[in-house]
PDB file of C-alpha atoms in Angstrom:
ATOM      1  CA  MET A   1       0.013   0.058  -0.121  1.00 82.00           C
ATOM      2  CA  ILE A   2       1.328   3.152  -0.763  1.00 90.00           C
ATOM      3  CA  GLY A   3       0.652   5.705   2.014  1.00 93.00           C
ATOM      4  CA  SER A   4       1.902   9.103   0.590  1.00 96.00           C
ATOM      5  CA  ILE A   5       3.724  10.407  -2.506  1.00 96.00           C
ATOM      6  CA  LYS A   6       6.331  13.290  -2.560  1.00 97.00           C
ATOM      7  CA  GLY A   7       7.850  14.599  -5.780  1.00 97.00           C
ATOM      8  CA  LYS A   8       7.509  16.808  -8.870  1.00 98.00           C
ATOM      9  CA  ILE A   9       4.187  17.288 -10.675  1.00 97.00           C
ATOM     10  CA  LEU A  10       4.710  16.606 -14.252  1.00 97.00           C
ATOM     11  CA  LEU A  11       1.233  17.201 -15.393  1.00 95.00           C
ATOM     12  CA  ARG A  12      -1.956  18.067 -13.963  1.00 92.00           C
ATOM     13  CA  THR A  13      -5.403  17.805 -15.120  1.00 88.00           C
ATOM     14  CA  ASP A  14      -8.781  18.627 -13.467  1.00 82.00           C
ATOM     15  CA  LYS A  15      -9.031  14.879 -12.465  1.00 87.00           C
ATOM     16  CA  PHE A  16      -5.474  13.578 -11.785  1.00 94.00           C
ATOM     17  CA  LEU A  17      -1.881  14.592 -11.402  1.00 96.00           C
ATOM     18  CA  ILE A  18       1.275  12.906 -12.512  1.00 97.00           C
ATOM     19  CA  VAL A  19       3.844  12.865 -10.114  1.00 98.00           C
ATOM     20  CA  GLU A  20       7.429  11.586 -10.453  1.00 98.00           C
ATOM     21  CA  THR A  21       9.166  10.642  -7.413  1.00 96.00           C
ATOM     22  CA  ASN A  22      12.851   9.065  -7.526  1.00 94.00           C
ATOM     23  CA  GLY A  23      12.341   8.038 -11.058  1.00 95.00           C
ATOM     24  CA  VAL A  24       8.741   6.669 -10.480  1.00 96.00           C
ATOM     25  CA  VAL A  25       5.836   8.074 -12.074  1.00 97.00           C
ATOM     26  CA  TYR A  26       2.479   7.870 -10.431  1.00 97.00           C
ATOM     27  CA  LYS A  27      -0.941   8.961 -11.755  1.00 97.00           C
ATOM     28  CA  VAL A  28      -2.920  10.408  -8.705  1.00 97.00           C
ATOM     29  CA  SER A  29      -6.518  11.245  -8.692  1.00 96.00           C
ATOM     30  CA  VAL A  30      -7.346  14.226  -6.581  1.00 94.00           C
ATOM     31  CA  SER A  31     -10.269  16.193  -5.258  1.00 87.00           C
ATOM     32  CA  PRO A  32     -11.387  19.355  -6.866  1.00 85.00           C
ATOM     33  CA  ASP A  33      -9.808  21.160  -3.748  1.00 85.00           C
ATOM     34  CA  THR A  34      -6.525  19.568  -3.880  1.00 89.00           C
ATOM     35  CA  PHE A  35      -6.209  20.153  -7.579  1.00 90.00           C
ATOM     36  CA  ILE A  36      -6.872  24.018  -6.889  1.00 90.00           C
ATOM     37  CA  LYS A  37      -4.459  24.207  -4.107  1.00 92.00           C
ATOM     38  CA  LEU A  38      -1.709  22.768  -6.452  1.00 93.00           C
ATOM     39  CA  ILE A  39      -2.687  24.573  -9.458  1.00 91.00           C
ATOM     40  CA  LYS A  40       0.838  26.382  -9.252  1.00 92.00           C
ATOM     41  CA  ALA A  41       2.754  24.105  -7.295  1.00 94.00           C
ATOM     42  CA  GLU A  42       5.897  22.463  -8.887  1.00 96.00           C
ATOM     43  CA  ASP A  43       6.027  19.704  -6.266  1.00 97.00           C
ATOM     44  CA  ALA A  44       3.632  18.071  -4.055  1.00 96.00           C
ATOM     45  CA  PHE A  45       3.370  15.907  -0.757  1.00 97.00           C
ATOM     46  CA  LEU A  46      -0.044  13.691  -0.952  1.00 97.00           C
ATOM     47  CA  TRP A  47      -1.496  11.416   1.494  1.00 97.00           C
ATOM     48  CA  THR A  48      -2.632   8.468  -0.577  1.00 97.00           C
ATOM     49  CA  HIS A  49      -5.289   5.843  -0.550  1.00 97.00           C
ATOM     50  CA  THR A  50      -4.482   2.819  -2.675  1.00 95.00           C
ATOM     51  CA  HIS A  51      -7.703   1.437  -4.471  1.00 94.00           C
ATOM     52  CA  ILE A  52      -7.366  -2.022  -5.618  1.00 92.00           C
ATOM     53  CA  ARG A  53      -9.563  -3.671  -8.099  1.00 88.00           C
ATOM     54  CA  GLU A  54      -9.512  -7.026 -10.113  1.00 90.00           C
ATOM     55  CA  ASP A  55      -8.691  -4.979 -13.130  1.00 91.00           C
ATOM     56  CA  ALA A  56      -7.051  -1.712 -11.780  1.00 88.00           C
ATOM     57  CA  LEU A  57      -4.804  -0.294  -8.882  1.00 92.00           C
ATOM     58  CA  ASP A  58      -5.608   3.350  -8.562  1.00 95.00           C
ATOM     59  CA  LEU A  59      -4.054   6.070  -6.297  1.00 97.00           C
ATOM     60  CA  TYR A  60      -6.133   8.857  -4.770  1.00 97.00           C
ATOM     61  CA  GLY A  61      -4.191  11.790  -3.301  1.00 96.00           C
ATOM     62  CA  PHE A  62      -5.065  14.244  -0.741  1.00 95.00           C
ATOM     63  CA  LEU A  63      -3.176  17.505   0.944  1.00 94.00           C
ATOM     64  CA  ASN A  64      -4.204  16.471   4.470  1.00 92.00           C
ATOM     65  CA  HIS A  65      -4.970  13.375   6.553  1.00 94.00           C
ATOM     66  CA  GLU A  66      -8.250  14.536   7.706  1.00 94.00           C
ATOM     67  CA  GLU A  67      -9.487  14.538   3.945  1.00 94.00           C
ATOM     68  CA  LEU A  68      -7.923  11.253   3.499  1.00 95.00           C
ATOM     69  CA  GLU A  69      -9.769   9.871   6.180  1.00 95.00           C
ATOM     70  CA  PHE A  70     -13.185  11.215   5.327  1.00 93.00           C
ATOM     71  CA  PHE A  71     -12.658   9.961   1.884  1.00 95.00           C
ATOM     72  CA  GLU A  72     -11.810   6.413   3.359  1.00 95.00           C
ATOM     73  CA  MET A  73     -15.197   6.645   5.513  1.00 92.00           C
ATOM     74  CA  LEU A  74     -17.196   7.438   2.381  1.00 90.00           C
ATOM     75  CA  ILE A  75     -15.988   4.644   0.214  1.00 93.00           C
ATOM     76  CA  GLY A  76     -16.990   2.498   3.280  1.00 92.00           C
ATOM     77  CA  VAL A  77     -20.726   3.372   2.507  1.00 85.00           C
ATOM     78  CA  SER A  78     -22.254   0.946   0.364  1.00 85.00           C
ATOM     79  CA  GLY A  79     -22.842   2.488  -3.042  1.00 83.00           C
ATOM     80  CA  ILE A  80     -20.232   5.255  -2.844  1.00 86.00           C
ATOM     81  CA  GLY A  81     -17.070   4.479  -4.745  1.00 90.00           C
ATOM     82  CA  PRO A  82     -13.859   6.423  -4.935  1.00 93.00           C
ATOM     83  CA  ARG A  83     -14.882   8.692  -7.889  1.00 90.00           C
ATOM     84  CA  SER A  84     -18.351   9.389  -6.173  1.00 87.00           C
ATOM     85  CA  ALA A  85     -16.155  10.143  -2.892  1.00 90.00           C
ATOM     86  CA  LEU A  86     -14.139  12.528  -4.612  1.00 91.00           C
ATOM     87  CA  ALA A  87     -17.033  14.414  -6.274  1.00 87.00           C
ATOM     88  CA  ILE A  88     -18.556  14.696  -2.672  1.00 86.00           C
ATOM     89  CA  LEU A  89     -15.616  16.158  -1.540  1.00 88.00           C
ATOM     90  CA  GLY A  90     -15.752  18.549  -4.308  1.00 85.00           C
ATOM     91  CA  ILE A  91     -19.138  20.217  -3.200  1.00 83.00           C
ATOM     92  CA  ALA A  92     -18.307  21.507   0.284  1.00 81.00           C
ATOM     93  CA  THR A  93     -15.777  21.531   2.863  1.00 84.00           C
ATOM     94  CA  ILE A  94     -15.305  18.307   5.201  1.00 87.00           C
ATOM     95  CA  GLU A  95     -16.976  20.253   7.992  1.00 89.00           C
ATOM     96  CA  THR A  96     -20.171  21.326   6.134  1.00 85.00           C
ATOM     97  CA  LEU A  97     -20.322  17.603   5.005  1.00 85.00           C
ATOM     98  CA  ARG A  98     -19.916  16.349   8.515  1.00 85.00           C
ATOM     99  CA  THR A  99     -22.792  18.389   9.706  1.00 86.00           C
ATOM    100  CA  ALA A 100     -24.933  17.549   6.916  1.00 82.00           C
ATOM    101  CA  ILE A 101     -24.341  13.756   7.259  1.00 80.00           C
ATOM    102  CA  GLY A 102     -24.836  14.124  10.977  1.00 83.00           C
ATOM    103  CA  THR A 103     -27.988  16.096  10.713  1.00 85.00           C
ATOM    104  CA  GLY A 104     -29.442  13.645   7.980  1.00 79.00           C
ATOM    105  CA  ASP A 105     -29.269  16.582   5.512  1.00 76.00           C
ATOM    106  CA  THR A 106     -29.044  14.927   2.374  1.00 73.00           C
ATOM    107  CA  SER A 107     -29.322  17.854  -0.175  1.00 72.00           C
ATOM    108  CA  TYR A 108     -25.648  17.884  -0.516  1.00 67.00           C
ATOM    109  CA  LEU A 109     -25.082  14.419  -1.395  1.00 68.00           C
ATOM    110  CA  THR A 110     -28.087  14.044  -3.672  1.00 69.00           C
ATOM    111  CA  LYS A 111     -26.112  16.628  -5.994  1.00 66.00           C
ATOM    112  CA  ILE A 112     -23.663  14.045  -6.881  1.00 64.00           C
ATOM    113  CA  SER A 113     -24.575  12.009 -10.174  1.00 57.00           C
ATOM    114  CA  GLY A 114     -25.308   8.169  -9.016  1.00 59.00           C
ATOM    115  CA  ILE A 115     -26.264   8.918  -5.380  1.00 59.00           C
ATOM    116  CA  GLY A 116     -29.752   8.999  -4.288  1.00 54.00           C
TER     117      GLY A 116
END
């Protein structure tokens, strides 16, 4: 399992970063907030979640450990996969999402395609 990545950002798109570290190049999917915060950065340190499926090994990166933990909590919910979890992280702050979930306010979550 890859717990974090520190390296030079070679390429950025709105969905992922390509990060080179010690000669190895990784594709790391990132949340919209992480993408915006790294838009002008040359280097990055990302906490990562390694998601293994039968046909893929995907990395998801976050600037802080709190966002990683919240992402992992979201993907632990039946019906929410990593891409949906990243989309959820893009609609509000973690604190706002925690409050919405805690109070049963589903309006934030139903904004995401595929989540009812």
